[in-house]
XYZ file of C-alpha atoms in Angstrom:
767
model
C -61.693 -133.609 45.715
C -59.191 -130.813 46.838
C -60.254 -127.737 49.266
C -60.718 -125.234 46.124
C -63.742 -127.249 45.175
C -65.060 -127.453 48.695
C -65.041 -123.623 48.401
C -67.466 -123.973 45.214
C -69.579 -127.206 46.135
C -70.814 -125.907 49.762
C -72.447 -122.665 48.805
C -74.153 -124.471 45.411
C -75.298 -127.277 47.700
C -76.730 -124.922 50.218
C -78.704 -122.951 47.471
C -79.959 -126.124 46.240
C -81.592 -127.432 49.596
C -82.788 -123.905 50.579
C -84.555 -123.518 47.157
C -85.707 -126.815 46.936
C -87.168 -126.608 50.783
C -89.116 -123.363 50.188
C -90.641 -125.101 47.158
C -92.166 -127.749 48.636
C -94.288 -126.198 51.302
C -96.389 -124.093 48.629
C -99.781 -124.877 48.634
C -100.963 -126.921 45.740
C -100.850 -125.586 42.315
C -99.292 -122.075 43.422
C -95.782 -121.050 42.310
C -93.477 -118.630 44.330
C -93.366 -115.134 43.191
C -90.257 -113.860 42.243
C -90.172 -110.636 41.150
C -91.065 -108.465 38.171
C -89.387 -107.943 34.631
C -90.047 -104.607 32.416
C -89.732 -104.970 28.728
C -89.344 -101.311 27.419
C -89.905 -100.074 23.928
C -89.242 -96.461 23.266
C -88.314 -94.544 20.604
C -86.882 -90.599 20.032
C -85.361 -88.439 22.907
C -85.814 -89.384 26.477
C -84.441 -87.493 29.761
C -83.316 -90.356 31.403
C -81.441 -93.447 30.285
C -83.911 -96.411 29.547
C -82.353 -98.812 31.847
C -82.873 -96.376 34.901
C -86.685 -96.302 33.284
C -86.868 -99.924 33.538
C -85.472 -100.352 37.220
C -87.958 -97.564 38.566
C -91.165 -99.205 36.783
C -89.840 -102.807 38.166
C -89.921 -100.976 41.611
C -93.201 -100.093 41.478
C -94.614 -102.895 40.978
C -96.500 -104.892 43.709
C -96.092 -106.680 45.663
C -92.293 -107.544 46.426
C -90.912 -110.606 46.228
C -89.448 -112.421 49.443
C -85.856 -110.685 50.496
C -82.509 -112.631 49.650
C -79.834 -112.576 51.560
C -76.780 -113.595 49.736
C -79.107 -115.135 46.793
C -81.082 -117.203 49.707
C -84.353 -116.382 50.936
C -83.507 -117.355 54.071
C -86.436 -115.697 56.079
C -88.765 -117.717 53.711
C -86.672 -120.574 54.344
C -87.179 -119.942 58.395
C -91.035 -119.675 58.189
C -91.033 -122.796 56.339
C -89.210 -125.066 58.463
C -90.719 -123.412 61.776
C -93.539 -125.408 61.061
C -97.030 -124.846 62.499
C -96.403 -123.543 66.014
C -99.427 -123.517 68.475
C -98.621 -120.108 70.151
C -97.286 -117.179 68.511
C -95.028 -116.333 71.372
C -92.975 -119.735 71.648
C -89.722 -120.217 70.103
C -90.709 -121.567 67.071
C -93.406 -118.920 66.785
C -91.164 -116.013 67.212
C -89.042 -117.749 64.451
C -91.880 -118.128 62.142
C -93.666 -114.557 62.587
C -90.648 -112.651 63.625
C -87.874 -113.874 61.570
C -89.423 -115.420 59.019
C -91.409 -114.190 56.216
C -94.401 -116.015 54.307
C -94.380 -116.714 50.871
C -95.425 -114.377 48.014
C -97.469 -116.007 45.792
C -97.805 -115.441 41.947
C -101.922 -115.534 42.843
C -100.921 -112.480 45.179
C -100.013 -110.270 42.212
C -102.543 -107.969 40.626
C -101.867 -107.605 36.871
C -103.790 -104.934 36.048
C -103.435 -102.784 38.864
C -99.642 -102.650 37.985
C -100.367 -101.758 34.515
C -102.194 -99.176 35.776
C -99.521 -97.893 37.603
C -96.990 -98.225 35.168
C -98.859 -96.485 32.527
C -99.574 -93.714 34.768
C -95.929 -93.253 35.316
C -94.731 -93.454 31.913
C -97.157 -90.600 30.690
C -96.551 -88.651 33.642
C -92.676 -88.758 32.443
C -93.956 -87.548 29.002
C -94.612 -90.489 27.339
C -98.130 -89.901 26.579
C -98.811 -92.759 24.010
C -97.654 -95.036 26.387
C -99.444 -98.934 26.902
C -98.508 -101.435 28.862
C -99.783 -105.204 28.605
C -98.575 -107.822 31.428
C -98.226 -111.741 31.122
C -96.594 -113.825 33.544
C -93.854 -116.788 33.128
C -94.139 -119.852 35.457
C -91.026 -122.796 35.326
C -90.311 -125.007 38.164
C -93.012 -123.329 40.158
C -91.218 -120.084 39.995
C -93.307 -117.475 38.768
C -92.482 -113.887 37.083
C -94.504 -110.777 35.690
C -93.514 -109.649 32.504
C -94.918 -106.081 31.326
C -94.392 -104.697 28.380
C -94.202 -101.142 28.154
C -94.345 -99.326 24.580
C -93.651 -95.998 25.613
C -93.492 -94.366 21.898
C -91.782 -90.820 21.731
C -91.441 -88.495 24.690
C -93.024 -84.990 24.417
C -91.282 -81.930 25.011
C -91.991 -78.523 26.127
C -92.488 -76.095 23.092
C -94.079 -73.084 24.457
C -94.949 -71.755 28.526
C -97.647 -69.097 28.868
C -98.360 -67.478 32.137
C -101.497 -66.026 32.998
C -101.218 -62.393 32.672
C -103.766 -59.824 34.406
C -103.881 -56.649 36.391
C -104.098 -58.319 39.821
C -101.585 -58.015 42.295
C -100.860 -61.706 42.406
C -100.817 -62.314 38.977
C -98.010 -59.712 38.923
C -96.217 -61.094 41.331
C -96.455 -64.925 39.928
C -95.226 -62.750 36.566
C -91.926 -61.802 38.503
C -91.312 -64.972 39.532
C -91.494 -66.762 35.668
C -87.896 -66.070 34.640
C -86.534 -68.615 36.879
C -89.147 -71.436 35.838
C -88.362 -75.268 36.013
C -90.579 -75.508 32.846
C -88.078 -75.005 29.976
C -88.775 -74.974 26.446
C -87.447 -78.017 24.634
C -87.007 -79.936 28.137
C -89.275 -83.315 28.539
C -92.775 -82.883 29.797
C -92.304 -84.252 33.556
C -95.463 -84.281 35.635
C -92.964 -84.086 38.845
C -91.345 -80.771 37.324
C -94.667 -79.601 37.186
C -95.501 -79.885 40.802
C -91.804 -78.885 41.541
C -93.038 -75.555 39.359
C -96.111 -75.143 41.630
C -93.745 -75.268 44.559
C -91.708 -72.778 43.854
C -93.681 -70.194 42.854
C -95.574 -70.726 46.303
C -92.431 -70.397 47.558
C -91.475 -66.907 45.778
C -95.413 -65.984 46.780
C -94.253 -66.787 50.552
C -91.351 -64.842 50.450
C -93.687 -61.777 48.961
C -96.454 -61.936 51.773
C -98.755 -64.123 49.884
C -99.392 -66.273 53.586
C -102.517 -67.857 52.725
C -101.424 -68.830 48.965
C -101.242 -72.746 48.792
C -99.505 -74.417 45.617
C -103.113 -76.405 45.202
C -104.033 -72.857 43.626
C -102.350 -73.164 40.840
C -103.208 -75.200 37.668
C -100.988 -76.172 34.551
C -103.086 -76.333 31.536
C -101.601 -79.103 29.076
C -102.117 -78.722 24.972
C -100.374 -81.740 23.264
C -102.666 -81.068 20.075
C -99.690 -79.085 18.056
C -97.998 -82.110 16.640
C -94.400 -82.989 16.795
C -94.901 -84.746 20.036
C -94.712 -81.046 21.826
C -97.097 -79.792 24.062
C -98.021 -76.345 25.089
C -98.221 -75.507 28.726
C -100.010 -72.592 30.622
C -99.298 -71.371 34.121
C -102.870 -70.133 35.899
C -104.935 -69.343 38.606
C -107.820 -71.609 39.847
C -110.997 -69.394 39.130
C -112.073 -69.728 43.009
C -109.392 -69.465 45.305
C -110.284 -67.456 48.789
C -109.713 -63.876 48.794
C -107.551 -64.426 51.759
C -104.787 -65.675 49.653
C -104.843 -62.744 46.794
C -103.694 -60.312 49.647
C -100.012 -59.885 50.680
C -99.768 -59.231 54.698
C -97.509 -57.675 57.336
C -96.637 -58.703 60.876
C -99.003 -56.872 63.276
C -98.457 -58.048 67.287
C -95.904 -60.895 68.453
C -96.554 -62.276 71.245
C -94.188 -64.772 72.884
C -95.170 -67.121 75.716
C -91.960 -67.847 77.395
C -93.224 -70.981 79.779
C -95.751 -72.945 78.012
C -96.504 -76.218 79.288
C -97.882 -78.555 76.765
C -100.892 -79.652 79.012
C -100.996 -75.530 79.445
C -103.460 -73.904 82.141
C -105.147 -70.996 80.738
C -102.664 -68.829 82.548
C -99.996 -69.329 80.113
C -101.650 -67.693 77.086
C -102.961 -64.534 78.855
C -102.261 -61.880 77.095
C -103.040 -59.256 79.409
C -99.564 -60.567 80.990
C -97.733 -59.558 78.114
C -94.788 -56.870 78.911
C -94.041 -54.774 75.594
C -90.286 -54.620 74.845
C -89.623 -53.121 71.237
C -92.806 -54.110 69.914
C -92.574 -57.586 70.875
C -95.351 -58.481 73.550
C -93.432 -60.836 76.337
C -95.302 -63.407 78.780
C -93.075 -64.029 81.030
C -94.712 -63.908 84.831
C -91.365 -65.586 86.008
C -89.260 -62.959 84.965
C -86.810 -66.055 83.898
C -85.623 -64.311 80.688
C -84.486 -60.660 79.770
C -86.210 -59.042 76.920
C -83.184 -58.264 74.796
C -82.560 -62.353 74.309
C -86.130 -62.472 72.435
C -85.036 -59.242 70.569
C -81.907 -60.934 69.351
C -83.647 -64.196 68.343
C -86.500 -62.476 66.390
C -85.840 -61.331 62.702
C -89.269 -59.944 62.100
C -90.660 -56.923 63.976
C -94.108 -55.564 63.894
C -94.801 -53.581 60.825
C -92.280 -56.279 58.591
C -94.099 -57.930 55.509
C -94.320 -61.525 56.224
C -91.602 -63.658 54.728
C -91.461 -67.368 55.050
C -87.704 -67.199 55.573
C -87.751 -64.680 58.114
C -90.630 -67.142 59.696
C -88.562 -70.451 59.314
C -85.145 -68.639 60.619
C -86.691 -67.558 63.503
C -87.785 -70.927 64.719
C -84.616 -72.201 63.962
C -82.836 -69.756 66.161
C -85.132 -70.739 68.915
C -84.729 -74.115 68.765
C -81.128 -73.829 68.410
C -80.933 -71.666 71.281
C -80.593 -74.862 73.556
C -83.284 -73.598 76.028
C -86.567 -75.072 74.919
C -87.780 -78.565 74.210
C -90.609 -77.571 72.093
C -91.125 -74.528 70.118
C -94.863 -73.484 68.412
C -95.925 -71.015 66.418
C -99.185 -69.794 64.870
C -100.172 -66.940 62.819
C -103.981 -65.268 62.716
C -105.595 -62.866 61.014
C -105.418 -59.379 63.044
C -109.138 -58.003 63.382
C -110.018 -54.644 62.703
C -107.515 -53.861 60.597
C -107.469 -51.380 57.478
C -104.648 -53.735 55.775
C -104.254 -57.101 56.089
C -102.150 -58.045 58.886
C -101.101 -60.876 61.050
C -100.694 -61.686 64.442
C -98.244 -63.966 65.726
C -97.729 -65.740 68.347
C -94.621 -68.353 69.547
C -94.957 -70.769 72.499
C -92.101 -72.316 74.329
C -91.411 -75.125 76.461
C -88.015 -74.518 78.671
C -86.335 -77.552 79.077
C -85.136 -78.578 82.803
C -82.883 -75.260 84.301
C -79.870 -77.973 85.595
C -79.249 -81.754 84.036
C -76.610 -84.274 84.779
C -75.146 -86.227 81.877
C -72.890 -89.267 82.316
C -70.780 -91.101 79.388
C -69.011 -94.085 79.651
C -66.654 -95.071 77.008
C -64.697 -98.435 76.990
C -61.808 -98.879 74.203
C -59.503 -101.982 73.319
C -56.286 -101.577 70.932
C -54.328 -103.634 68.327
C -51.465 -103.547 71.249
C -52.789 -105.052 73.837
C -53.931 -101.506 75.370
C -57.446 -101.410 77.321
C -58.727 -98.284 78.250
C -61.915 -96.731 79.704
C -62.963 -93.041 80.316
C -65.954 -91.334 82.232
C -67.120 -88.176 81.800
C -69.720 -86.331 83.838
C -71.357 -83.130 82.679
C -73.124 -80.649 84.620
C -75.367 -78.267 82.683
C -76.764 -74.723 83.682
C -79.071 -73.488 81.120
C -80.243 -69.593 80.956
C -77.410 -68.725 83.839
C -77.912 -65.078 83.801
C -81.348 -65.218 81.994
C -80.128 -64.465 78.365
C -79.917 -67.720 77.264
C -76.028 -68.930 78.860
C -75.229 -72.144 79.096
C -72.594 -73.223 81.671
C -71.021 -76.500 81.490
C -69.018 -77.905 83.813
C -67.262 -81.471 83.040
C -64.892 -83.439 84.846
C -63.434 -86.441 83.320
C -61.454 -89.534 84.201
C -59.905 -92.677 82.464
C -57.425 -95.320 81.805
C -55.096 -97.107 79.067
C -53.762 -100.160 80.636
C -51.883 -103.500 79.710
C -52.536 -106.123 81.504
C -50.115 -108.875 79.504
C -47.223 -108.593 77.513
C -43.571 -107.611 77.309
C -44.857 -103.694 78.492
C -47.318 -104.334 81.644
C -47.572 -101.560 84.142
C -46.847 -99.044 81.538
C -50.152 -98.062 82.205
C -51.810 -93.722 81.658
C -54.326 -92.107 83.268
C -55.630 -89.055 82.760
C -58.258 -86.882 84.386
C -59.466 -83.293 83.865
C -62.024 -80.248 84.853
C -63.241 -77.894 81.788
C -65.541 -74.734 82.232
C -67.283 -73.329 79.548
C -69.813 -70.544 79.184
C -71.672 -70.167 76.219
C -73.045 -66.850 75.355
C -75.529 -66.920 72.731
C -74.617 -63.747 70.715
C -71.093 -61.972 69.883
C -69.646 -60.136 72.886
C -67.417 -57.897 71.148
C -66.055 -54.816 73.101
C -67.642 -51.527 71.582
C -69.359 -53.306 69.014
C -73.074 -54.600 68.783
C -73.101 -57.465 66.309
C -76.212 -59.928 65.800
C -76.401 -62.272 62.609
C -79.458 -62.998 60.626
C -79.126 -66.559 59.850
C -80.904 -69.335 61.175
C -78.456 -70.335 63.713
C -77.542 -68.220 66.850
C -74.002 -67.084 67.053
C -72.048 -68.087 70.128
C -69.422 -66.889 72.291
C -67.402 -69.280 74.314
C -65.088 -68.736 77.390
C -63.524 -71.720 78.464
C -61.345 -72.585 81.314
C -59.461 -76.179 81.634
C -57.375 -78.438 83.374
C -55.570 -81.748 82.560
C -53.598 -84.262 84.045
C -51.379 -86.837 82.327
C -49.700 -89.702 84.331
C -47.679 -92.206 82.387
C -47.137 -94.654 84.959
C -43.034 -95.280 85.344
C -42.588 -92.588 82.709
C -43.417 -88.965 83.720
C -46.733 -86.549 84.792
C -47.621 -83.486 83.124
C -50.334 -80.542 84.085
C -51.604 -78.827 81.335
C -53.675 -75.675 81.538
C -56.143 -73.978 79.165
C -57.885 -70.935 78.679
C -59.681 -69.303 75.310
C -62.123 -66.546 74.322
C -63.950 -67.087 70.849
C -66.776 -67.296 68.743
C -68.966 -69.853 67.132
C -71.359 -68.901 64.215
C -73.016 -70.410 61.120
C -73.593 -69.135 57.942
C -75.994 -71.882 57.418
C -76.621 -75.476 57.903
C -73.438 -76.220 55.675
C -71.054 -73.397 56.637
C -69.641 -73.026 59.954
C -66.658 -70.886 61.208
C -64.992 -71.135 64.955
C -62.651 -67.963 65.900
C -60.822 -67.925 68.892
C -58.780 -64.427 69.157
C -57.583 -65.538 72.397
C -56.048 -69.358 72.892
C -54.167 -69.979 75.757
C -52.132 -73.370 76.614
C -49.470 -73.981 79.541
C -47.748 -77.537 80.120
C -45.996 -78.594 82.911
C -43.925 -81.611 83.954
C -44.647 -82.616 87.455
C -42.772 -85.795 87.635
C -40.396 -87.240 85.425
C -39.026 -90.935 86.539
C -35.273 -92.210 86.219
C -36.425 -94.745 83.840
C -37.676 -91.780 81.252
C -34.861 -89.628 81.964
C -32.565 -92.835 81.257
C -34.555 -93.341 77.938
C -33.491 -89.230 76.958
C -29.976 -89.929 77.323
C -30.517 -92.712 74.887
C -32.639 -90.854 72.689
C -32.343 -87.169 73.485
C -35.776 -86.569 71.336
C -38.060 -87.594 73.910
C -37.412 -84.247 75.924
C -39.721 -82.644 73.837
C -42.611 -84.755 75.233
C -42.002 -83.262 78.738
C -40.667 -79.418 77.902
C -42.813 -76.766 79.380
C -44.545 -75.250 76.752
C -46.056 -71.932 76.949
C -48.573 -71.058 73.771
C -50.129 -67.653 73.689
C -52.251 -67.095 69.931
C -55.054 -67.256 67.938
C -56.894 -69.669 65.658
C -59.570 -69.995 63.209
C -61.548 -73.248 61.712
C -63.737 -73.265 58.694
C -65.848 -76.206 58.020
C -68.355 -76.678 54.528
C -70.413 -79.795 54.763
C -72.927 -79.859 51.854
C -73.327 -83.266 52.767
C -75.757 -82.569 55.717
C -79.232 -83.853 54.941
C -77.842 -84.894 51.395
C -79.459 -88.287 51.126
C -77.340 -88.616 47.596
C -74.267 -89.030 49.318
C -71.741 -87.300 46.961
C -70.117 -84.625 47.248
C -67.461 -82.466 49.231
C -66.631 -82.206 52.788
C -63.631 -79.193 53.465
C -62.145 -78.334 56.958
C -59.501 -75.928 57.227
C -57.873 -74.449 60.431
C -55.238 -71.784 60.942
C -53.705 -71.248 64.142
C -50.722 -68.579 65.278
C -48.887 -68.250 68.344
C -46.531 -65.983 69.749
C -46.795 -63.125 67.519
C -46.962 -60.334 69.747
C -44.731 -61.824 72.514
C -41.996 -62.276 69.649
C -42.245 -58.521 68.652
C -42.545 -57.104 72.410
C -39.040 -59.655 73.514
C -37.123 -60.002 70.013
C -37.029 -63.463 70.369
C -35.166 -65.351 68.006
C -33.926 -69.201 69.165
C -31.410 -69.262 66.287
C -29.518 -66.308 67.847
C -29.319 -67.697 71.570
C -32.341 -65.010 72.609
C -34.913 -67.110 73.299
C -37.342 -65.589 75.898
C -39.557 -66.998 78.390
C -42.809 -66.443 80.362
C -43.739 -67.927 83.546
C -40.655 -69.869 83.122
C -41.254 -71.416 80.231
C -40.371 -70.301 76.807
C -43.296 -69.313 74.635
C -43.932 -70.618 71.181
C -44.014 -68.968 67.846
C -45.412 -70.295 65.144
C -48.084 -70.693 62.197
C -49.809 -73.738 61.483
C -52.182 -74.633 58.948
C -54.230 -78.040 57.699
C -56.839 -78.834 55.490
C -58.911 -82.032 56.031
C -60.565 -82.636 52.153
C -62.788 -85.627 51.098
C -65.104 -86.228 48.616
C -67.595 -88.875 48.768
C -69.481 -90.459 45.473
C -72.345 -92.753 45.812
C -71.225 -95.484 42.640
C -74.194 -97.702 43.507
C -77.489 -98.219 45.231
C -75.801 -99.025 48.503
C -72.048 -98.244 47.782
C -69.880 -95.218 48.393
C -66.303 -94.877 46.878
C -64.700 -91.794 49.678
C -61.950 -90.286 49.739
C -59.652 -87.912 51.742
C -56.654 -85.589 51.549
C -55.190 -84.048 54.925
C -52.427 -81.226 54.055
C -50.676 -79.982 57.153
C -47.856 -77.330 57.141
C -46.541 -75.589 60.290
C -43.948 -73.416 60.303
C -41.868 -72.693 63.599
C -39.869 -69.207 63.948
C -38.253 -66.655 66.508
C -38.590 -68.747 69.911
C -39.186 -71.968 68.069
C -37.212 -74.359 65.978
C -40.148 -77.122 65.689
C -43.700 -76.887 66.793
C -44.656 -77.403 70.344
C -45.308 -81.343 70.756
C -48.972 -80.285 71.664
C -49.478 -78.925 68.006
C -47.418 -81.385 65.986
C -48.628 -83.645 63.665
C -49.146 -87.192 64.157
C -49.886 -90.166 61.555
C -50.980 -93.761 61.783
C -53.655 -95.609 63.944
C -57.406 -96.622 63.208
C -58.463 -93.271 61.798
C -55.431 -92.409 59.768
C -52.851 -94.956 58.059
C -54.499 -98.207 59.702
C -51.382 -100.353 58.469
C -49.265 -98.806 60.995
C -49.935 -97.971 64.798
C -51.006 -94.734 65.945
C -47.571 -92.252 66.055
C -45.109 -95.026 65.119
C -44.731 -93.757 61.858
C -42.073 -90.955 60.518
C -40.860 -88.758 60.167
C -39.459 -88.933 57.066
C -37.339 -92.204 56.600
C -36.290 -92.121 60.234
C -36.940 -95.424 62.116
C -36.653 -94.255 65.253
C -35.338 -95.797 68.770
C -36.747 -99.235 69.544
C -36.111 -99.122 73.432
C -38.442 -100.694 75.763
C -39.924 -96.984 76.073
C -40.584 -95.815 72.429
C -41.634 -99.056 71.384
C -44.528 -98.986 73.816
C -45.191 -95.344 73.720
C -44.493 -94.366 70.014
C -44.604 -90.550 70.072
C -43.277 -89.685 66.592
C -44.294 -86.466 65.337
C -43.823 -83.487 62.484
C -44.245 -80.350 61.616
C -45.735 -81.179 58.070
C -48.074 -83.947 57.360
C -49.326 -85.582 54.044
C -52.166 -88.118 54.379
C -54.301 -89.789 51.473
C -57.079 -92.166 52.198
C -59.777 -93.993 49.526
C -62.196 -96.348 50.921
C -64.866 -98.325 49.093
C -68.007 -99.130 50.959
C -70.543 -101.343 50.218
C -73.629 -103.206 51.872
C -73.196 -106.712 52.724
C -76.313 -108.023 54.358
C -78.788 -106.439 56.732
C -76.595 -103.760 58.844
C -73.565 -105.198 58.022
C -71.350 -103.331 55.692
C -68.078 -103.793 54.112
C -64.892 -101.870 53.109
C -61.613 -101.922 51.187
C -59.201 -99.253 51.511
C -55.706 -98.083 50.904
C -54.040 -95.262 52.825
C -51.016 -93.463 52.470
C -48.955 -90.724 53.818
C -46.116 -89.334 56.758
C -45.205 -86.686 58.905
C -41.917 -84.484 58.231
C -39.900 -81.964 60.343
C -39.479 -78.238 59.091
C -35.789 -77.738 60.354
C -33.114 -80.423 60.034
C -32.422 -82.508 63.276
C -28.959 -84.285 63.518
C -30.528 -86.587 65.889
C -33.145 -87.711 63.309
C -31.397 -88.323 59.988
C -33.876 -88.681 57.185
C -36.851 -86.465 59.072
C -36.463 -83.349 57.247
C -38.792 -82.358 54.466
C -37.158 -82.481 51.167
C -38.161 -82.771 47.519
C -38.268 -86.597 47.493
C -41.141 -86.467 49.861
C -43.272 -88.847 47.805
C -40.732 -91.213 47.792
C -40.490 -91.049 51.413
C -44.486 -91.909 51.668
C -45.856 -95.061 53.690
C -48.636 -97.056 52.145
C -50.800 -99.523 53.617
C -54.403 -101.369 52.537
C -56.389 -103.401 54.267
C -60.610 -104.992 54.520
C -62.820 -104.493 56.850
C -66.536 -104.694 58.444
C -69.058 -102.164 59.761
C -72.150 -102.662 61.869
C -74.474 -99.747 61.147
C -77.295 -99.354 63.533
C -77.852 -95.650 62.735
C -77.043 -94.019 66.080
C -73.792 -96.629 66.227
C -71.378 -97.623 63.970
C -69.124 -100.098 65.243
C -65.842 -100.413 63.015
C -63.415 -103.599 62.149
C -60.785 -103.131 60.051
C -57.387 -105.508 59.508
C -54.401 -103.669 57.477
C -51.258 -104.369 56.686
C -48.588 -102.458 55.182
C -47.418 -102.362 51.478
C -44.611 -99.818 51.522
C -42.589 -99.238 54.235
C -40.526 -95.878 54.005
C -37.898 -96.521 56.834
C -36.275 -99.462 54.116
C -33.834 -98.313 51.779
C -34.491 -96.907 48.546
C -35.458 -99.961 45.748
C -36.898 -101.770 48.857
C -39.692 -100.083 50.206
C -42.259 -101.715 48.294
C -43.078 -105.081 50.365
C -45.715 -106.275 47.918
C -43.641 -109.809 47.487
C -43.394 -110.507 50.999
C -46.977 -110.629 51.618
C -47.697 -114.133 52.911
C -50.998 -115.037 55.021
C -49.926 -118.362 55.806
C -47.037 -117.309 57.629
C -47.725 -116.923 61.452
C -44.595 -114.754 61.744
C -45.731 -112.288 58.500
C -49.062 -111.891 60.413
C -47.774 -111.490 63.804
C -45.233 -108.625 62.277
C -47.266 -107.371 59.557
C -51.126 -107.372 60.613
C -52.954 -104.733 62.177
C -56.591 -105.144 63.813
C -58.184 -101.865 64.479
C -61.466 -101.622 66.626
C -63.067 -98.146 66.488
C -66.382 -96.518 66.700
C -67.562 -94.452 63.649
C -66.188 -94.190 60.555
C -62.545 -93.499 59.887
C -63.735 -90.237 57.648
């Protein structure tokens, strides 16, 4: 027997052993329940495919059969082989009752109950004449429940009538009727009727009907009109509360700013309230400026009640980041000429100051091992108007303990201060968004130190002033009108200077850089809260630098008029990039993920290329995984292979194109698998004689690198541990006609594996 035959024999043998072992433990006269099968007989139109109806009906049956893992009832097998432990806390007891699963027997199945459930589901879908019967099939002590559903024709909606009378409630319901979910010609469906009641209720809440409830509506169904059609009537129930028929306006608004869950009576004494623009604020300790609450509230005394204003106000208070709990209630205001509501907000503050420590570890396929620790101190409500001051200190390293380049270690350190103000701070203007998210003005100062041992040390200073705001949960904007970066080399070793003599392009990594500009970012993410996992993600960025300085100085590097600020040449460029992703759920537990990245940098005036820290890079565990980080391109340029550049690849470009596609599927439990292909490259905008083949031309598509591979992901919701193995399929630095290397793939060759296989270990999905 050859090795290939063993591959098939062993799994079949294991499957047989487990199956027989499970059956022999069954009680006498019993059969193992293996699941339900639905046979559907229908005629006429349906709103969904019959196979989808069958799958849904089978999912409604109870009980569920024993779970399978890779085709084996592993948990049942563990339950059986554990025997009869004396104590549940013993090892055998834990195996049996914690890991194992008792057998689901055919006698556990209540056929009559399942028949009623399936018939009811079909009738709710519009198969009003549906009938279901059931039987069991037993073979080799394995039992299946077979349900035969005779659905008949699905009834459709012929006419929809909304109740009409002179009351304000009925008139308002009639106003909402043009947007009804109950469309003529569509199949009758109870779920759609329920959704219609919820839609009408939401409309009424926006019109001030605070006490209305969707249960106060009923939909009559007349199925006697023939031709498998129904007439529907949307009506109010006859005996609904009088309060539900009225619209309400806001009366008094009380804000208790220091409410404790185990509150003493003093937290909610109305007499302690201070009136500010109609808001009754109870803040005996004067923790907050009243203006902050005025900006948070989306309705004032005298405004009509609206559910949207109600919900958005709560969301603004929660996302402010000051309060641990936010509670709200409404009550009918007594002794009022018109229906009014008193509103109460109970706010439980977070601790004013907090300390947070994060520790991160990493390892890379080139034997680099690293760690980073960051400590953040937060001071909430710094100036009593909701400001958040965050000071973060961090330090980290990447070292290689063995290998040819041991000792070329990297050490990082930094300090950053950020003040987030919960409003737009714009000179001479008073702006306030009305959405559910509070805008923020961020003022940032930062310092970074990077020490590449035996090479160089850099100081970096950062400052920015900008705004972050959201239109809604899917759309976010970030605008920094002022963004300043200053990079200065502190120490450059003789080793690195010697490498520059060989490869002058290494000089740009240690050049002084002064960037004075603005940037804008927009994120559109409809996948937030999308259980379907199908949709588009978009992130666009625009970065401008040196425009005003260039106009004043008249800088032009091409004519030798390079200008400096603080003894450093300032940069002039326009940089734009987009990250477009498309996710398609192709199965119950599988997703097809795609990404396109396009980045273009245009250097002008005082710059011949983008600053090094603003250039594009490619490769690595979140990019082209078959190529090491920053080791690819630009264009067909191969680069020097001296000790410095090989160990610290820093290939960069002004233009980037990257495409990724990945099929993700569930394997077992929290373990998922993936198959992927990545393609892309970077290029220079201007020709560089030191880097032949690096310039962007109309031949760029023939210069793409391509790699593929497989991966495993351990996804435990709050953490995703990812392992990808990738290898090149196309190498752009090879001569034309030789760039595809598919014919060279040889997994049995240790030399090929060493030169081509790249192992990527990372946290989170690549995109």
